[in-house]
Coordinates of C-alpha atoms and ligand atoms in Angstrom, one line a residue:
M69 CA -11.6 -13.5 5.5
Y70 CA -12.8 -14.3 2.0
T71 CA -13.1 -17.9 0.9
Y72 CA -12.0 -18.5 -2.7
D73 CA -14.1 -20.7 -5.0
E74 CA -13.2 -23.5 -7.4
I75 CA -12.8 -21.1 -10.3
D76 CA -10.1 -19.1 -8.5
R77 CA -8.3 -22.2 -7.3
T78 CA -8.2 -23.6 -10.9
L79 CA -7.0 -20.3 -12.3
I80 CA -4.2 -20.0 -9.8
N81 CA -3.1 -23.6 -10.3
E82 CA -3.2 -23.4 -14.1
R83 CA -1.0 -20.3 -13.9
V84 CA 1.6 -22.2 -11.9
S85 CA 1.9 -25.0 -14.4
E86 CA 2.0 -22.6 -17.3
F87 CA 4.8 -20.6 -15.6
R88 CA 6.7 -23.8 -14.7
D89 CA 6.9 -24.6 -18.4
Q90 CA 8.0 -21.1 -19.3
V91 CA 10.8 -21.1 -16.7
K92 CA 11.8 -24.5 -18.0
R93 CA 12.1 -23.2 -21.5
R94 CA 14.0 -20.1 -20.3
L95 CA 16.5 -22.3 -18.4
A96 CA 16.9 -24.6 -21.4
G97 CA 17.7 -21.5 -23.5
E98 CA 14.6 -22.0 -25.7
L99 CA 13.5 -18.5 -24.7
T100 CA 15.7 -15.5 -24.6
E101 CA 15.6 -13.1 -21.6
D102 CA 13.7 -10.7 -23.8
E103 CA 11.1 -13.3 -24.8
F104 CA 10.8 -14.4 -21.2
K105 CA 10.4 -10.9 -19.9
M106 CA 6.7 -10.5 -20.7
L107 CA 5.9 -13.9 -19.3
R108 CA 7.8 -13.3 -16.0
L109 CA 6.3 -9.9 -15.5
M110 CA 2.8 -11.5 -15.8
N111 CA 3.8 -13.4 -12.7
G112 CA 5.4 -10.6 -10.6
V113 CA 9.0 -11.4 -11.5
Y114 CA 11.4 -8.5 -12.1
L115 CA 15.1 -8.7 -12.8
Q116 CA 16.8 -6.5 -10.3
L117 CA 20.3 -5.4 -9.4
H118 CA 21.4 -8.6 -7.9
A119 CA 18.8 -11.2 -8.6
Y120 CA 15.2 -11.8 -9.7
M121 CA 12.7 -10.1 -7.5
F122 CA 9.3 -11.7 -6.9
R123 CA 6.3 -9.6 -6.0
V124 CA 3.2 -11.4 -4.6
A125 CA -0.2 -9.9 -4.2
I126 CA -2.1 -9.6 -0.9
P127 CA -5.6 -8.7 -2.1
Y128 CA -7.0 -5.9 0.0
G129 CA -4.2 -6.5 2.5
T130 CA -6.0 -9.4 4.2
L131 CA -4.0 -12.5 5.1
S132 CA -4.8 -15.7 7.0
S133 CA -2.3 -17.2 9.4
A134 CA -1.8 -20.1 6.9
Q135 CA -1.0 -17.7 4.1
L136 CA 1.5 -15.7 6.2
R137 CA 3.1 -19.0 7.2
K138 CA 3.5 -19.9 3.6
M139 CA 5.2 -16.6 2.9
A140 CA 7.6 -17.3 5.8
H141 CA 8.2 -20.7 4.2
V142 CA 9.0 -19.1 0.8
A143 CA 11.3 -16.5 2.5
R144 CA 13.2 -19.3 4.3
R145 CA 13.3 -22.0 1.7
Y146 CA 13.9 -20.0 -1.5
D147 CA 15.1 -16.6 -0.3
R148 CA 17.4 -15.2 2.4
G149 CA 15.0 -15.6 5.3
Y150 CA 13.0 -12.4 5.0
G151 CA 10.4 -10.6 2.8
H152 CA 9.6 -6.9 2.2
F153 CA 6.1 -5.5 2.6
T154 CA 5.4 -2.8 0.1
T155 CA 3.2 0.3 -0.1
R156 CA 0.6 -1.5 -2.3
Q157 CA -0.3 -4.5 -0.2
N158 CA 2.2 -6.8 -1.8
I159 CA 5.2 -8.7 -0.4
Q160 CA 8.5 -8.8 -2.3
F161 CA 11.2 -11.4 -2.2
N162 CA 14.5 -10.1 -3.3
W163 CA 16.9 -13.0 -3.8
I164 CA 14.9 -15.7 -5.4
A165 CA 16.5 -18.1 -8.0
L166 CA 14.7 -18.4 -11.3
S167 CA 14.7 -22.2 -11.0
D168 CA 12.9 -22.0 -7.6
L169 CA 10.2 -19.7 -8.7
P170 CA 7.7 -22.3 -10.0
D171 CA 8.0 -24.1 -6.7
A172 CA 7.5 -20.9 -4.7
L173 CA 4.5 -20.1 -6.8
E174 CA 3.1 -23.6 -6.3
D175 CA 3.6 -23.4 -2.5
L176 CA 1.8 -20.1 -2.4
A177 CA -1.0 -21.3 -4.6
S178 CA -1.7 -24.1 -2.1
V179 CA -3.0 -21.3 0.2
G180 CA -4.7 -19.3 -2.6
I181 CA -2.0 -16.7 -3.1
H182 CA -0.6 -15.7 -6.5
A183 CA 1.5 -13.0 -8.2
M184 CA -0.7 -12.3 -11.2
Q185 CA -0.9 -8.7 -12.3
T186 CA 1.6 -7.5 -9.7
S187 CA 3.6 -6.0 -12.5
G188 CA 3.1 -5.0 -16.2
N189 CA 0.6 -2.7 -17.8
C190 CA -2.5 -4.1 -16.2
T191 CA -4.8 -3.5 -13.2
R192 CA -2.6 -4.1 -10.2
N193 CA -3.5 -5.4 -6.8
I194 CA -6.6 -3.5 -5.7
T195 CA -5.8 -2.0 -2.3
T196 CA -7.8 -0.7 0.6
D197 CA -7.8 0.5 4.2
Q198 CA -6.0 -2.1 6.3
W199 CA -8.7 -1.6 8.9
A200 CA -11.5 -2.5 6.4
G201 CA -14.4 -4.3 8.0
V202 CA -13.3 -3.4 11.6
A203 CA -12.9 0.4 11.5
P204 CA -15.4 2.2 13.6
G205 CA -17.8 4.4 11.6
E206 CA -17.0 2.6 8.3
V207 CA -19.9 2.9 5.7
E208 CA -19.5 -0.8 4.7
D209 CA -16.6 -3.3 4.3
P210 CA -14.8 -2.0 1.2
R211 CA -13.2 -5.4 0.5
I212 CA -16.4 -6.6 -1.0
W213 CA -16.0 -4.1 -3.8
C214 CA -12.2 -4.8 -4.0
E215 CA -13.0 -8.5 -4.5
L216 CA -15.6 -7.7 -7.1
L217 CA -13.2 -5.6 -9.0
R218 CA -10.5 -8.2 -8.6
Q219 CA -12.6 -10.9 -10.0
Y220 CA -13.7 -8.8 -12.9
S221 CA -10.4 -7.3 -13.8
T222 CA -8.2 -10.4 -13.5
M223 CA -7.2 -11.4 -17.0
H224 CA -10.0 -9.2 -18.5
P225 CA -8.6 -7.8 -21.8
E226 CA -9.9 -4.2 -21.2
F227 CA -8.0 -4.2 -17.8
S228 CA -4.9 -6.2 -18.8
F229 CA -3.3 -4.5 -21.8
L230 CA -3.4 -0.9 -20.7
P231 CA -1.1 1.9 -21.9
R232 CA 0.6 1.7 -18.5
K233 CA 0.1 0.1 -15.0
F234 CA -3.1 0.9 -13.3
K235 CA -3.9 1.2 -9.6
F236 CA -7.2 1.2 -7.8
A237 CA -7.7 2.0 -4.1
I238 CA -10.9 2.0 -2.1
T239 CA -11.8 3.5 1.2
A240 CA -15.0 3.4 3.2
S241 CA -14.0 5.6 6.1
A242 CA -14.0 9.3 6.6
H243 CA -10.2 9.1 7.4
D244 CA -8.6 7.7 4.3
R245 CA -6.0 5.1 5.2
A246 CA -5.8 3.8 1.6
A247 CA -4.3 6.9 -0.1
I248 CA -7.0 6.9 -2.7
K249 CA -6.1 10.3 -4.0
V250 CA -2.8 9.1 -5.4
H251 CA -4.2 6.3 -7.3
D252 CA -5.3 6.1 -11.0
I253 CA -8.8 5.4 -9.8
G254 CA -9.7 6.2 -6.2
L255 CA -13.1 5.1 -4.8
R256 CA -14.7 6.5 -1.7
L257 CA -17.6 4.6 -0.4
H258 CA -20.1 6.9 1.2
R259 CA -23.8 7.4 1.8
N260 CA -25.7 10.0 -0.2
D261 CA -28.5 12.3 1.1
A262 CA -31.1 9.6 0.3
G263 CA -29.1 7.2 2.6
E264 CA -28.0 4.9 -0.3
T265 CA -24.4 3.8 -0.4
G266 CA -22.3 4.4 -3.5
F267 CA -18.9 5.6 -4.7
E268 CA -17.3 9.0 -5.2
V269 CA -15.0 8.3 -8.1
L270 CA -11.6 10.1 -8.4
V271 CA -9.4 9.7 -11.4
G272 CA -5.9 10.6 -12.5
G273 CA -4.0 10.6 -9.2
G274 CA -0.5 9.1 -9.1
L275 CA 3.1 9.8 -8.1
G276 CA 6.2 9.1 -10.1
R277 CA 7.9 11.6 -12.4
T278 CA 4.7 13.8 -12.6
P279 CA 2.7 13.7 -9.4
F280 CA -1.0 14.4 -9.5
I281 CA -3.8 14.3 -6.9
G282 CA -6.8 12.5 -8.2
K283 CA -9.7 14.6 -9.5
P284 CA -13.3 13.9 -8.7
I285 CA -15.1 12.7 -11.8
K286 CA -18.4 11.6 -10.4
P287 CA -19.8 12.2 -7.0
F288 CA -22.0 9.2 -6.7
V289 CA -22.0 5.9 -8.5
H290 CA -24.3 3.3 -7.2
G291 CA -22.7 -0.1 -6.3
R292 CA -24.7 -1.8 -9.1
D293 CA -23.1 0.5 -11.6
L294 CA -19.5 0.3 -10.3
L295 CA -18.2 -2.2 -12.9
G296 CA -19.8 -0.4 -15.8
Y297 CA -18.5 3.0 -14.7
V298 CA -14.9 2.0 -14.2
E299 CA -15.0 0.0 -17.4
A300 CA -16.1 3.2 -19.2
I301 CA -13.1 5.0 -17.7
L302 CA -10.8 2.3 -18.9
R303 CA -12.3 2.2 -22.3
V304 CA -11.6 5.9 -22.7
Y305 CA -8.1 5.4 -21.3
N306 CA -7.4 2.5 -23.7
Q307 CA -8.6 4.6 -26.6
Y308 CA -6.7 7.8 -25.9
G309 CA -3.8 6.8 -23.6
R310 CA -0.4 7.6 -25.0
R311 CA 1.1 4.2 -25.8
D312 CA 3.8 6.0 -27.8
N313 CA 5.5 7.6 -24.8
I314 CA 6.1 5.8 -21.6
Y315 CA 6.4 9.0 -19.6
K316 CA 3.0 10.2 -20.8
A317 CA 1.2 6.9 -20.7
R318 CA -0.4 7.0 -17.3
I319 CA -4.1 8.0 -17.1
K320 CA -3.1 11.0 -14.9
I321 CA -1.4 12.6 -18.0
L322 CA -4.4 11.9 -20.2
V323 CA -6.7 13.5 -17.7
H324 CA -4.4 16.4 -17.3
E325 CA -4.0 16.9 -21.1
L326 CA -7.7 16.5 -21.9
G327 CA -8.9 18.4 -18.8
I328 CA -11.1 16.6 -16.3
E329 CA -14.3 18.1 -17.8
K330 CA -13.6 16.7 -21.3
F331 CA -12.4 13.5 -19.9
A332 CA -15.5 13.2 -17.8
R333 CA -17.7 13.9 -20.8
E334 CA -16.0 11.1 -22.8
V335 CA -16.5 8.7 -19.9
E336 CA -20.1 9.7 -19.4
D337 CA -20.9 9.1 -23.1
E338 CA -19.2 5.7 -23.0
W339 CA -21.1 5.0 -19.7
L340 CA -24.5 6.0 -21.0
A341 CA -24.1 3.7 -23.9
M342 CA -23.4 0.7 -21.7
R343 CA -25.4 1.3 -18.5
D344 CA -28.2 -1.1 -17.8
T345 CA -26.4 -3.8 -19.9
A346 CA -24.9 -7.0 -18.5
L347 CA -22.5 -4.9 -16.5
S348 CA -25.2 -3.6 -14.2
L349 CA -24.8 -5.8 -11.2
D350 CA -27.5 -8.0 -9.8
A351 CA -27.9 -7.7 -6.1
E352 CA -27.3 -11.4 -5.7
V353 CA -23.9 -11.2 -7.3
V354 CA -22.8 -8.7 -4.7
E355 CA -24.6 -10.6 -1.9
D356 CA -22.7 -13.8 -3.0
I357 CA -19.4 -12.0 -2.6
R358 CA -20.5 -10.4 0.7
A359 CA -21.5 -13.8 2.0
R360 CA -18.0 -15.2 1.2
F361 CA -16.4 -12.7 3.7
I362 CA -16.6 -14.7 6.9
Y363 CA -16.3 -12.6 10.1
P364 CA -15.2 -14.0 13.4
H365 CA -17.5 -15.2 16.1
Y366 CA -17.0 -12.2 18.4
E367 CA -17.8 -12.4 22.1
T368 CA -19.8 -9.7 23.9
L369 CA -17.1 -7.7 25.7
T370 CA -16.7 -4.3 27.3
D371 CA -14.0 -1.7 26.7
L372 CA -11.1 -1.2 29.1
P373 CA -11.2 -4.5 31.0
D374 CA -9.3 -5.0 34.2
E375 CA -6.4 -6.7 32.4
V376 CA -5.6 -3.5 30.5
R377 CA -6.2 -1.2 33.5
S378 CA -3.6 -3.0 35.6
A379 CA -1.1 -3.5 32.8
S380 CA -1.2 0.2 32.1
A381 CA 0.9 0.8 35.2
D382 CA 3.8 -0.4 33.1
P383 CA 5.0 2.6 31.1
A384 CA 6.4 0.4 28.3
F385 CA 3.0 -1.3 27.8
E386 CA 1.2 2.0 28.1
A387 CA 3.4 3.7 25.5
W388 CA 2.6 0.9 23.1
R389 CA -1.1 0.8 23.9
L390 CA -1.5 4.5 23.3
N391 CA 0.5 4.4 20.1
S392 CA -0.3 1.1 18.4
V393 CA -3.8 0.1 19.6
A394 CA -6.8 1.6 17.9
P395 CA -10.5 1.2 18.6
H396 CA -12.5 -1.5 16.8
R397 CA -16.1 -1.2 15.7
L398 CA -17.1 -3.6 18.5
P399 CA -16.6 -2.8 22.2
G400 CA -13.9 -4.8 24.0
Y401 CA -12.0 -5.3 20.8
S402 CA -9.0 -3.5 19.3
I403 CA -7.1 -3.2 16.1
V404 CA -3.4 -3.6 16.9
T405 CA -0.7 -2.3 14.5
L406 CA 2.6 -4.2 14.3
S407 CA 5.4 -1.9 13.5
L408 CA 7.8 -3.2 10.9
K409 CA 10.0 -0.1 11.6
P410 CA 12.4 -1.2 14.4
I411 CA 15.0 1.4 15.2
G412 CA 17.9 0.9 12.8
G413 CA 16.0 -1.6 10.6
P414 CA 14.9 -1.5 7.0
P415 CA 11.3 -0.4 6.8
G416 CA 8.8 -3.0 5.9
D417 CA 11.0 -6.1 6.2
A418 CA 9.9 -9.1 8.2
T419 CA 11.9 -12.3 8.8
A420 CA 10.5 -15.7 8.2
D421 CA 10.7 -16.3 12.0
Q422 CA 8.7 -13.1 12.6
M423 CA 6.1 -14.0 10.0
D424 CA 5.7 -17.5 11.6
A425 CA 5.4 -16.0 15.1
I426 CA 2.9 -13.4 13.9
A427 CA 0.8 -16.1 12.2
D428 CA 0.7 -18.0 15.5
L429 CA -0.2 -14.9 17.5
A430 CA -2.9 -14.0 15.0
E431 CA -4.3 -17.5 15.5
K432 CA -4.2 -17.1 19.2
Y433 CA -5.4 -13.5 19.5
S434 CA -7.0 -12.3 16.2
F435 CA -9.1 -15.2 14.8
G436 CA -6.2 -16.1 12.4
E437 CA -6.3 -12.9 10.5
I438 CA -3.5 -10.4 9.6
R439 CA -3.6 -7.2 7.6
V440 CA -1.0 -5.3 5.6
G441 CA -1.2 -1.5 5.3
H442 CA 0.3 0.8 2.8
E443 CA 2.6 2.3 5.4
Q444 CA 4.5 -1.0 5.3
N445 CA 3.2 -2.1 8.7
L446 CA 1.0 -5.1 9.7
A447 CA -2.1 -5.2 11.8
L448 CA -4.1 -7.7 13.8
P449 CA -7.7 -6.7 13.3
H450 CA -9.7 -8.5 16.0
V451 CA -7.8 -8.5 19.3
A452 CA -9.9 -8.8 22.5
Q453 CA -8.6 -6.0 24.8
K454 CA -8.2 -8.4 27.7
D455 CA -5.5 -10.1 25.6
L456 CA -3.5 -6.9 24.9
P457 CA -1.0 -7.3 27.7
A458 CA -0.1 -10.9 26.7
L459 CA 0.0 -10.0 23.1
W460 CA 2.2 -7.0 23.7
K461 CA 4.8 -9.2 25.5
A462 CA 4.8 -11.6 22.6
L463 CA 5.1 -8.9 19.9
D464 CA 7.8 -7.2 21.8
K465 CA 9.8 -10.4 22.0
I466 CA 9.9 -10.7 18.2
G467 CA 10.6 -7.0 17.7
V468 CA 7.3 -5.7 16.2
A469 CA 6.1 -3.7 19.2
T470 CA 8.1 -0.5 18.6
P471 CA 5.6 2.2 19.7
N472 CA 6.3 4.4 16.7
V473 CA 3.2 4.0 14.5
N474 CA 2.6 7.4 12.7
L475 CA 5.6 8.9 14.5
V476 CA 8.8 10.3 12.8
T477 CA 10.5 6.8 12.8
D478 CA 7.5 5.1 11.0
I479 CA 9.2 5.7 7.7
I480 CA 8.1 4.5 4.3
A481 CA 11.0 3.8 2.1
C482 CA 11.6 2.1 -1.3
P483 CA 14.4 -0.4 -1.7
G484 CA 16.6 2.1 -3.4
L485 CA 20.1 1.4 -4.5
D486 CA 20.4 -1.6 -2.1
Y487 CA 18.2 -3.6 -4.5
C488 CA 16.7 -1.6 -7.3
S489 CA 18.1 -1.4 -10.8
L490 CA 16.4 2.0 -11.4
A491 CA 17.7 3.7 -8.3
N492 CA 19.9 6.8 -8.2
T493 CA 20.6 6.7 -4.5
R494 CA 20.1 4.6 -1.4
S495 CA 16.9 4.9 0.6
I496 CA 17.1 2.2 3.3
P497 CA 20.3 3.6 5.1
I498 CA 18.7 7.0 5.2
A499 CA 15.7 5.5 6.9
Q500 CA 17.9 3.6 9.3
E501 CA 19.9 6.7 10.2
L502 CA 16.7 8.7 10.8
T503 CA 15.2 6.1 13.1
R504 CA 18.4 6.1 15.1
R505 CA 18.3 9.9 15.4
F506 CA 14.8 10.0 16.6
A507 CA 14.9 6.7 18.6
N508 CA 13.9 8.4 21.8
H509 CA 10.2 7.7 22.2
H510 CA 9.5 10.8 24.3
T511 CA 11.0 13.1 21.6
A512 CA 9.2 11.3 18.8
N513 CA 6.0 11.5 20.8
L514 CA 6.5 15.1 21.5
I515 CA 6.8 15.7 17.8
G516 CA 3.6 13.8 17.1
R517 CA 2.3 12.5 13.9
L518 CA 4.9 13.0 11.2
H519 CA 5.3 10.8 8.1
V520 CA 8.7 10.7 6.5
N521 CA 8.7 9.0 3.0
I522 CA 11.9 8.2 1.0
S523 CA 12.3 7.3 -2.6
G524 CA 15.6 6.4 -4.3
C525 CA 14.6 7.9 -7.6
I526 CA 11.9 9.8 -9.4
N527 CA 9.6 6.8 -9.7
A528 CA 8.4 7.6 -6.2
C529 CA 7.9 4.0 -4.9
G530 CA 8.4 5.4 -1.4
H531 CA 5.5 8.0 -2.0
H532 CA 7.9 10.8 -1.1
H533 CA 5.6 13.5 -2.7
V534 CA 3.0 12.8 -0.2
G535 CA 5.2 12.4 2.9
H536 CA 4.8 15.1 5.5
I537 CA 8.5 15.2 4.9
G538 CA 9.5 13.7 1.5
I539 CA 13.1 12.7 0.6
L540 CA 13.9 12.1 -3.0
G541 CA 17.3 10.7 -4.0
V542 CA 18.9 12.3 -7.1
E543 CA 22.3 11.7 -8.5
K544 CA 24.7 14.7 -9.1
N545 CA 28.1 14.1 -10.6
G546 CA 28.0 10.5 -9.5
E547 CA 27.1 11.4 -5.9
E548 CA 24.0 10.8 -3.9
Y549 CA 21.9 14.0 -3.2
Y550 CA 18.5 14.3 -1.8
Q551 CA 15.7 16.8 -2.5
I552 CA 13.5 17.6 0.5
T553 CA 9.8 18.4 0.2
I554 CA 7.5 19.3 3.1
G555 CA 3.7 19.5 3.6
G556 CA 2.7 16.6 1.5
R557 CA 0.0 14.2 2.7
A558 CA -1.7 11.1 1.5
D559 CA -5.0 11.0 3.4
E560 CA -8.4 12.6 2.7
H561 CA -6.6 16.0 2.5
A562 CA -4.0 14.7 0.1
V563 CA -1.6 17.2 -1.3
V564 CA 1.8 17.1 -3.0
G565 CA 4.6 18.5 -0.9
T566 CA 6.7 21.6 -1.7
L567 CA 10.4 21.5 -2.4
I568 CA 12.3 23.6 0.2
G569 CA 15.5 24.3 -1.8
P570 CA 18.5 22.7 -3.4
A571 CA 19.3 19.0 -2.9
V572 CA 21.6 18.1 0.0
P573 CA 24.3 15.5 0.1
Y574 CA 23.8 12.1 1.7
A575 CA 25.7 12.9 4.8
E576 CA 23.6 15.9 5.6
V577 CA 20.1 14.4 5.2
A578 CA 19.5 13.4 8.8
D579 CA 20.8 16.9 10.0
V580 CA 18.4 18.6 7.6
I581 CA 15.4 16.6 8.8
E582 CA 16.4 17.4 12.4
D583 CA 16.5 21.1 11.5
I584 CA 13.1 20.9 10.0
V585 CA 11.7 19.2 13.0
E586 CA 13.3 21.6 15.4
A587 CA 11.9 24.5 13.4
Y588 CA 8.4 22.9 13.6
L589 CA 8.7 22.5 17.4
A590 CA 9.6 26.1 17.8
L591 CA 6.9 27.4 15.4
R592 CA 3.9 25.3 16.2
Q593 CA 1.0 27.1 17.7
R594 CA -0.1 24.3 20.1
P595 CA 1.3 20.9 20.9
D596 CA -1.4 19.3 18.9
E597 CA -0.8 21.4 15.7
L598 CA 0.5 18.7 13.4
F599 CA 3.6 19.2 11.4
V600 CA 1.6 19.2 8.1
E601 CA -0.8 21.8 9.6
A602 CA 2.0 24.0 10.6
V603 CA 3.5 23.8 7.1
A604 CA 0.1 24.6 5.6
R605 CA -0.2 27.7 7.9
L606 CA 3.3 28.9 7.6
G607 CA 4.4 27.9 4.1
V608 CA 7.9 26.5 3.5
E609 CA 9.8 29.7 4.1
P610 CA 10.6 29.4 7.8
F611 CA 11.7 25.8 7.3
K612 CA 13.8 26.7 4.3
E613 CA 15.5 29.5 6.2
R614 CA 16.3 27.2 9.1
V615 CA 17.8 24.5 6.8
Y616 CA 19.8 26.7 4.4
A617 CA 20.8 29.7 6.6
T618 CA 23.8 27.8 7.9
R619 CA 24.5 25.7 4.8
Ligands
HEM1173 C1 12.5 -3.2 -6.6 C2 11.8 -3.1 -7.6 C3 10.9 -2.0 -8.0 C4 10.9 -1.4 -9.2 C5 11.8 -1.8 -10.4 C6 9.9 -0.4 -9.2 C7 9.6 0.4 -10.3 C8 8.7 1.4 -10.3 C9 8.5 2.3 -11.4 C10 9.2 2.3 -12.7 C11 7.5 3.2 -11.0 C12 7.0 4.4 -11.8 C13 5.9 4.1 -12.6 C14 5.2 5.3 -13.3 O1 5.3 6.4 -12.8 O2 4.6 5.0 -14.3 C15 7.1 2.8 -9.7 C16 6.1 3.4 -9.0 C17 5.7 2.9 -7.8 N1 6.2 1.9 -7.1 FE1 7.8 0.8 -7.5 N2 9.3 -0.4 -8.0 C18 9.9 -1.3 -7.2 C19 9.7 -1.6 -5.9 C20 8.7 -1.0 -5.2 C21 8.5 -1.1 -3.8 C22 9.3 -2.0 -2.9 C23 7.4 -0.4 -3.5 C24 6.9 -0.1 -2.1 C25 7.7 0.1 -1.1 C26 6.9 0.2 -4.7 C27 5.8 1.0 -4.8 C28 5.5 1.8 -5.9 C29 4.5 2.8 -5.8 C30 3.6 3.1 -4.7 C31 4.6 3.6 -7.0 C32 3.8 4.8 -7.2 C33 3.8 5.6 -8.3 C34 2.4 5.9 -8.7 O3 1.6 6.6 -8.0 O4 2.0 5.4 -9.7 N3 7.7 -0.2 -5.7 N4 7.8 1.7 -9.3
SF4_1174 S1 11.7 4.8 -6.3 FE1 13.2 4.3 -7.8 S2 14.8 3.4 -6.5 FE2 13.0 3.3 -5.3 S3 12.2 1.3 -5.7 FE3 11.2 2.8 -7.1 S4 12.3 2.6 -8.9 FE4 13.6 1.8 -7.4

């Protein structure tokens, strides 16, 4: 966990009192909704279909038990008893009253949490691998660099008044769990031939109306040059980004229109003019941040202790262990994923009671630390394997031990028409229906790793382009239709999926997905050929044929 200093605490508290005054003026009618809009967006407050929506940042997806408890408190006290974890390491509250917002922010500030830069045309919450710091084989804890960028970019003018929203993601593992290739800037921490660590920089990735996979712009930027180099990118973006047209304003469009070579040259010129200036980081600055990440006092343990061996006789425990428990960088410890995708439930939601219970379990079994991943699940990063049987029982009791992580029912979905004012269609009920269809664990397990992603409109909040199966809601003559793409992925081999044919009506979506899955089961070469691999090998035709032959 990172410990915030006095500067951060002051900043957060000052923001609360500033916002309290703004809300007061809005409620008194001194500010119109239009005048208030900019101010609320700077604090993560949207106006949605039914109510204000409040988006809170979870920097690099790391939460303490105290922070999660405070979120439970906000959900219970000011909302309807639940919160929604999103794909960018945020939590959203959907039903909050404007008059309660300053109190909610103040409560969150008491545990170092804020909602700054969770909306608007600024650098958003900087995200990373939810296994950061504990993943085996990781080059270095990427959160150190997230934190550095967070401190630098928060309220920095070059990063705060951009042509459009701006998203960074960082990974330090060979397997990318942070989806860096679909971010405006993706950073891959790696070691060069000389054994030094630094960043491969990708730019211009993003989903929405015009999806792009990020393009490599520089293979190696030393850590000391990271701030300077990303600032050079943002300067070029600020200078040339299309502020006149919201649909062309993202950096991905600029990179596409200029071409990556020209864009890279512009950035390089900017960078050469500013390298070795004050933005070149002193080693002490990095060390100071590194030292503020406190790791637990681990015990010396061994893998597969007796407790796990004997519990494995229970098929329910074993199914969960095989699905939801991953190796930790230290022997005898595990990373445990908590599925927020119960069969029939809305993906990513957690109730206040669940959050409280998870906070308690994290204290008991994970040194008081919880992680939030972009797949809308949670994780406990430091669980001693001997505690797994007891932890499983407790997680099962509160409904977060569904053994479906990475399986067909581990669906990413945006709020869609149930909450969102921009939606064309519903997303959540489609997800719920699909989880019921594939509820049988043995079937889901047989199918293997398969990511279904659903968005209720072109904005792509559910990352549908990079779902192995992507479902995009479109409206046709006032009715809900869905376009289906297959073969997308969001990891180190990220690619945008391919449309298989005409959109299908709401009532047929689950049947279509079942058809696609059946086609895959019949066509795969081996049981361990993943769905995305089969699509890459076969193309969309055999799937298209299966879906449309009878429709
Ligand atoms: C309910 C309120 C929400 C609104 C009004 C909203 C609005 C938008 C809009 C307008 C875009 C497109 C931006 C662009 O292309 O420039 C977008 C993109 C996105 N949103 Fe949302 N969103 C909402 C909720 C969510 C939720 C709940 C999630 C996560 C589950 C989410 C995650 C994302 C992501 C990941 C993108 C990615 C597009 C990209 O790569 O840039 N949003 N959102
Ligand atoms: S994809 Fe569209 S419907 Fe879904 S949350 Fe985003 S803006 Fe709303």
